[in-house]
Coordinates of C-alpha atoms in Angstrom, one line a residue:
M1 CA 30.4 -3.0 2.1
E2 CA 31.7 0.8 2.1
P3 CA 28.7 3.5 1.3
E4 CA 29.5 5.6 -1.8
I5 CA 31.6 8.1 0.3
D6 CA 34.7 9.8 -1.1
T7 CA 36.0 11.8 1.6
T8 CA 38.2 13.6 -1.1
Q9 CA 35.6 15.4 -2.7
G10 CA 35.2 17.3 0.7
G11 CA 33.0 15.0 2.4
L12 CA 30.5 15.2 -1.0
R13 CA 28.9 11.8 -1.9
T14 CA 29.7 9.9 -5.0
D15 CA 26.3 11.2 -6.4
G16 CA 27.4 15.4 -5.4
R17 CA 25.1 15.7 -3.1
R18 CA 25.8 17.4 0.6
P19 CA 25.8 15.2 3.6
L20 CA 22.5 17.5 4.4
E21 CA 21.3 17.3 0.9
L22 CA 17.8 15.7 -0.9
R23 CA 17.8 13.5 -3.5
R24 CA 15.6 14.8 -7.0
I25 CA 12.5 14.3 -5.9
R26 CA 9.7 13.3 -8.9
L27 CA 6.3 13.0 -8.8
R28 CA 2.8 12.8 -10.6
L29 CA -1.3 12.3 -9.5
G30 CA -3.8 11.1 -10.2
V31 CA -1.8 7.9 -12.5
F32 CA -3.9 5.0 -11.5
S33 CA -7.7 5.6 -12.9
Q34 CA -8.8 2.6 -11.5
A35 CA -8.5 4.3 -8.1
D36 CA -10.1 7.3 -6.2
G37 CA -6.7 8.8 -5.4
S38 CA -2.9 7.6 -6.7
A39 CA 0.4 8.7 -6.9
Y40 CA 3.2 8.0 -8.1
L41 CA 6.7 9.1 -6.3
E42 CA 10.4 8.9 -7.6
Q43 CA 13.0 10.2 -4.7
G44 CA 16.5 9.3 -6.3
K45 CA 16.3 5.6 -7.3
T46 CA 12.9 4.5 -5.2
K47 CA 10.2 5.1 -6.3
I48 CA 6.6 4.4 -4.9
L49 CA 3.0 3.7 -6.4
A50 CA 0.3 4.8 -4.0
T51 CA -3.5 4.2 -4.3
V52 CA -6.5 5.2 -2.1
Y53 CA -9.6 3.3 -1.9
G54 CA -12.8 5.5 -0.6
P55 CA -14.2 6.1 1.8
H56 CA -16.5 3.4 1.4
Q57 CA -19.1 1.3 3.0
P58 CA -17.1 -1.0 5.4
R59 CA -16.3 -4.8 4.0
G60 CA -15.1 -8.1 5.6
K61 CA -15.2 -9.6 9.0
S62 CA -14.5 -6.3 11.1
A63 CA -17.7 -4.8 9.2
A64 CA -19.6 -5.1 12.0
S65 CA -17.1 -4.0 14.6
I66 CA -16.4 -0.5 11.8
T67 CA -19.9 0.2 11.6
K68 CA -20.5 1.0 15.0
A69 CA -17.4 3.4 15.4
T70 CA -17.4 7.3 15.8
K71 CA -15.0 7.8 13.4
G72 CA -14.0 5.8 9.9
V73 CA -11.5 3.6 9.5
V74 CA -8.4 3.4 7.6
N75 CA -7.0 1.0 6.2
C76 CA -3.3 0.5 5.0
Q77 CA -1.3 -2.4 2.8
F78 CA 3.0 -1.6 2.1
S79 CA 3.9 -4.4 0.0
T80 CA 7.3 -4.5 -2.3
A81 CA 7.2 -5.8 -5.9
V82 CA 9.4 -8.9 -5.6
F83 CA 12.2 -6.8 -8.7
S84 CA 12.2 -3.9 -6.5
F85 CA 16.1 -4.6 -5.6
G86 CA 18.7 -4.6 -8.0
A87 CA 21.3 -7.0 -9.5
G88 CA 18.9 -9.4 -9.9
E89 CA 17.9 -10.0 -6.1
R90 CA 14.2 -11.1 -6.3
K91 CA 12.2 -10.6 -2.8
K92 CA 10.4 -13.9 -1.8
K93 CA 7.4 -12.5 -0.2
P94 CA 5.6 -8.7 -1.8
R95 CA 3.5 -8.9 1.5
G96 CA 2.6 -10.4 4.9
D97 CA 6.0 -10.7 6.0
R98 CA 6.6 -9.6 9.5
K99 CA 8.6 -6.2 8.0
S100 CA 5.6 -5.5 5.5
Q101 CA 3.1 -5.5 8.5
E102 CA 5.0 -3.2 10.4
R103 CA 5.6 -1.4 7.9
S104 CA 1.7 -0.9 7.4
L105 CA 0.9 -0.7 10.8
Q106 CA 3.3 2.3 11.2
L107 CA 1.8 3.7 8.4
R108 CA -1.7 3.6 9.3
H109 CA -0.9 6.0 12.4
A110 CA 0.7 8.2 9.9
M111 CA -2.4 8.5 7.9
E112 CA -4.7 8.4 10.9
A113 CA -3.3 11.4 12.2
I114 CA -3.7 13.7 9.1
I115 CA -7.4 12.4 8.0
N116 CA -10.0 13.8 9.2
L117 CA -11.9 10.7 10.3
E118 CA -14.3 12.2 12.3
L119 CA -16.2 13.3 8.4
F120 CA -16.1 9.1 7.6
A121 CA -17.9 7.8 9.6
K122 CA -18.9 3.9 9.3
S123 CA -16.3 4.4 6.1
Q124 CA -13.2 2.9 5.4
I125 CA -10.3 4.4 3.8
D126 CA -8.2 1.5 1.9
I127 CA -4.2 3.1 0.8
F128 CA -2.7 0.8 -0.8
V129 CA 1.3 1.9 -1.4
E130 CA 3.9 -0.5 -3.2
V131 CA 8.0 -0.3 -4.0
L132 CA 8.5 -0.3 -7.5
Q133 CA 12.1 0.0 -7.1
A134 CA 14.2 0.4 -3.1
D135 CA 17.3 2.3 -2.9
G136 CA 16.7 3.8 0.5
S137 CA 14.3 5.5 2.9
E138 CA 10.9 3.5 1.5
F139 CA 9.3 4.2 4.4
C140 CA 10.0 7.4 4.4
V141 CA 8.7 8.2 0.7
A142 CA 5.9 6.1 1.1
V143 CA 4.8 7.7 3.2
N144 CA 5.0 10.7 1.6
A145 CA 3.5 9.4 -1.6
A146 CA 0.5 7.9 0.3
T147 CA -0.2 11.3 1.8
L148 CA -0.4 12.8 -2.1
A149 CA -2.8 10.2 -2.9
L150 CA -5.2 11.1 -0.3
I151 CA -5.0 14.6 -1.8
D152 CA -5.5 13.3 -5.0
A153 CA -8.4 11.4 -3.5
G154 CA -9.9 14.4 -2.5
I155 CA -10.0 13.6 1.3
P156 CA -9.2 16.4 3.2
I157 CA -6.4 16.3 5.2
K158 CA -5.0 18.3 7.9
D159 CA -1.2 18.9 7.1
Y160 CA 1.0 17.1 4.9
A161 CA 2.8 14.1 6.6
I162 CA 5.9 14.3 5.7
G163 CA 8.9 11.2 6.3
C164 CA 12.3 11.8 6.3
S165 CA 15.6 9.9 7.2
I166 CA 19.0 10.4 8.6
T167 CA 21.6 8.0 8.6
V168 CA 24.5 8.1 11.5
S169 CA 27.9 6.0 10.6
D170 CA 31.4 6.0 11.5
N171 CA 32.8 4.7 8.4
L172 CA 31.2 8.1 6.4
F173 CA 33.7 10.1 6.6
G174 CA 36.5 9.0 8.6
D175 CA 37.7 8.2 12.0
D176 CA 39.3 11.7 12.5
D177 CA 36.1 14.0 11.2
E178 CA 34.0 13.6 14.6
E179 CA 32.1 16.2 13.5
K180 CA 30.8 15.3 10.3
Q181 CA 29.8 11.5 12.2
G182 CA 28.1 13.7 14.5
T183 CA 26.4 15.6 11.7
G184 CA 25.1 12.3 9.5
I185 CA 23.6 12.5 5.9
L186 CA 20.1 13.2 5.1
D187 CA 17.8 10.9 3.2
A188 CA 20.4 7.9 2.4
N189 CA 20.4 5.4 -0.4
W190 CA 20.2 1.7 0.2
I191 CA 23.7 1.5 0.5
E192 CA 24.4 4.0 2.8
E193 CA 21.8 2.5 5.0
C194 CA 23.5 -0.8 4.6
S195 CA 26.4 0.9 6.1
P196 CA 27.2 -0.4 10.1
G197 CA 26.1 2.5 12.3
V198 CA 22.1 4.1 12.3
T199 CA 19.5 5.0 10.5
L200 CA 16.5 7.3 12.3
S201 CA 13.2 7.9 10.2
I202 CA 11.2 10.8 10.9
V203 CA 7.3 11.2 9.6
A204 CA 6.3 14.9 10.7
L205 CA 3.6 17.0 10.3
P206 CA 5.5 20.7 9.3
K207 CA 2.6 23.0 9.7
I208 CA 3.7 26.2 8.0
V209 CA 2.9 29.4 10.3
D210 CA 3.9 32.1 8.6
E211 CA 6.0 32.2 5.6
T212 CA 9.4 33.4 8.2
E213 CA 7.9 29.7 10.9
T214 CA 7.7 26.3 10.3
K215 CA 6.4 24.4 13.4
S216 CA 7.1 20.4 13.4
S217 CA 5.0 18.3 15.2
V218 CA 6.8 14.3 15.4
I219 CA 4.1 11.7 15.0
L220 CA 6.1 8.3 14.4
A221 CA 9.7 7.6 14.5
H222 CA 11.7 4.3 14.4
G223 CA 15.4 3.6 14.1
A224 CA 17.2 0.6 13.0
G225 CA 20.6 -0.3 13.1
Q226 CA 23.2 -0.3 16.1
R227 CA 22.2 1.5 19.4
L228 CA 22.3 5.8 19.2
H229 CA 23.1 7.8 22.5
L230 CA 20.8 9.5 23.9
S231 CA 22.7 12.9 24.0
R232 CA 23.1 12.7 19.9
L233 CA 19.1 11.9 18.9
E234 CA 18.1 15.8 19.2
P235 CA 20.6 17.1 17.1
L236 CA 20.2 14.4 14.5
K237 CA 16.1 14.6 15.2
L238 CA 16.2 18.7 14.0
R239 CA 18.1 18.0 10.6
A240 CA 15.5 15.4 9.4
L241 CA 13.0 17.2 11.0
Q242 CA 14.2 20.5 8.6
G243 CA 14.6 17.5 5.8
C244 CA 11.1 17.4 6.5
K245 CA 10.4 21.0 5.9
D246 CA 12.4 20.8 2.5
I247 CA 10.1 17.8 1.2
R248 CA 7.1 19.4 2.3
N249 CA 8.4 22.8 -0.4
I250 CA 8.8 20.6 -2.9
I251 CA 6.1 18.4 -2.8
D252 CA 3.4 21.8 -1.9
Q253 CA 4.5 23.0 -5.0
A254 CA 4.1 20.6 -7.1
V255 CA 0.5 19.9 -6.1
K256 CA -0.4 23.5 -6.7
D257 CA 1.0 23.2 -9.9
H258 CA -0.9 19.4 -10.4
L259 CA -3.9 21.7 -9.4
Q260 CA -3.8 24.8 -11.4
I261 CA -3.3 22.4 -14.3
F262 CA -6.5 20.3 -13.4
S263 CA -8.4 23.3 -13.5
V264 CA -7.8 24.9 -16.6
T265 CA -8.0 21.6 -18.7
T266 CA -11.8 21.2 -16.3
A267 CA -12.3 24.8 -17.5
L268 CA -11.6 23.9 -21.6
D269 CA -13.9 21.2 -21.1
K270 CA -16.9 22.5 -20.0
Q271 CA -16.1 25.0 -23.3
V272 CA -15.8 22.5 -25.8

């Protein structure tokens, strides 16, 4: 299947984006009142709902071992709705398959890196992520949504965990353009990810040092597709980290706007 790239438009994709341009991001916090924290995030046509429950006393078979721990425990579940794919395609099993289990484990590693678990000894935090519509980079968008849900739940975090993907394929710009082949495309959609090549997903903590400098610590990276030569890994990683920084700026501003509206609403309710 050919990717949605029109080489006659100067290398632009058919959705108008440049190779290193992100999809449009829309988000909302506090969308699910039954949970302690929740967030809905759209990145292009990929739509994710994340909910957080806790911290609470551990339940289930692992309760005995958790109560002896000096730090809190994070439980993550990554699932994909059966209706998430387009063109009438249906996912047979929304959760429990190998891919979902791997994504759940990777999501837990990312969340453990940002939550101050020392503050929640003998407690458990549950994070549920549901892919409502799949159109590429689902895991990276899920990490971003889960981070927002933690913020909405009021759970202290060290920094934003931000995910961004970069895809390299020889079919994206034509065989005669080696420079653009090496650049890759940022935040690919589903068709672009399905083209022959490799997709690198990066989860990082793009901590802002000051107004002009950002330091990023990679906490998770995984690739899918064909093999990638080691010499091409570093420049692709740097471009993905720049994408993480840009996503962080968008999300951070949205969180500030949400908290400002929430504080104003709370003040008005107290006056009434």
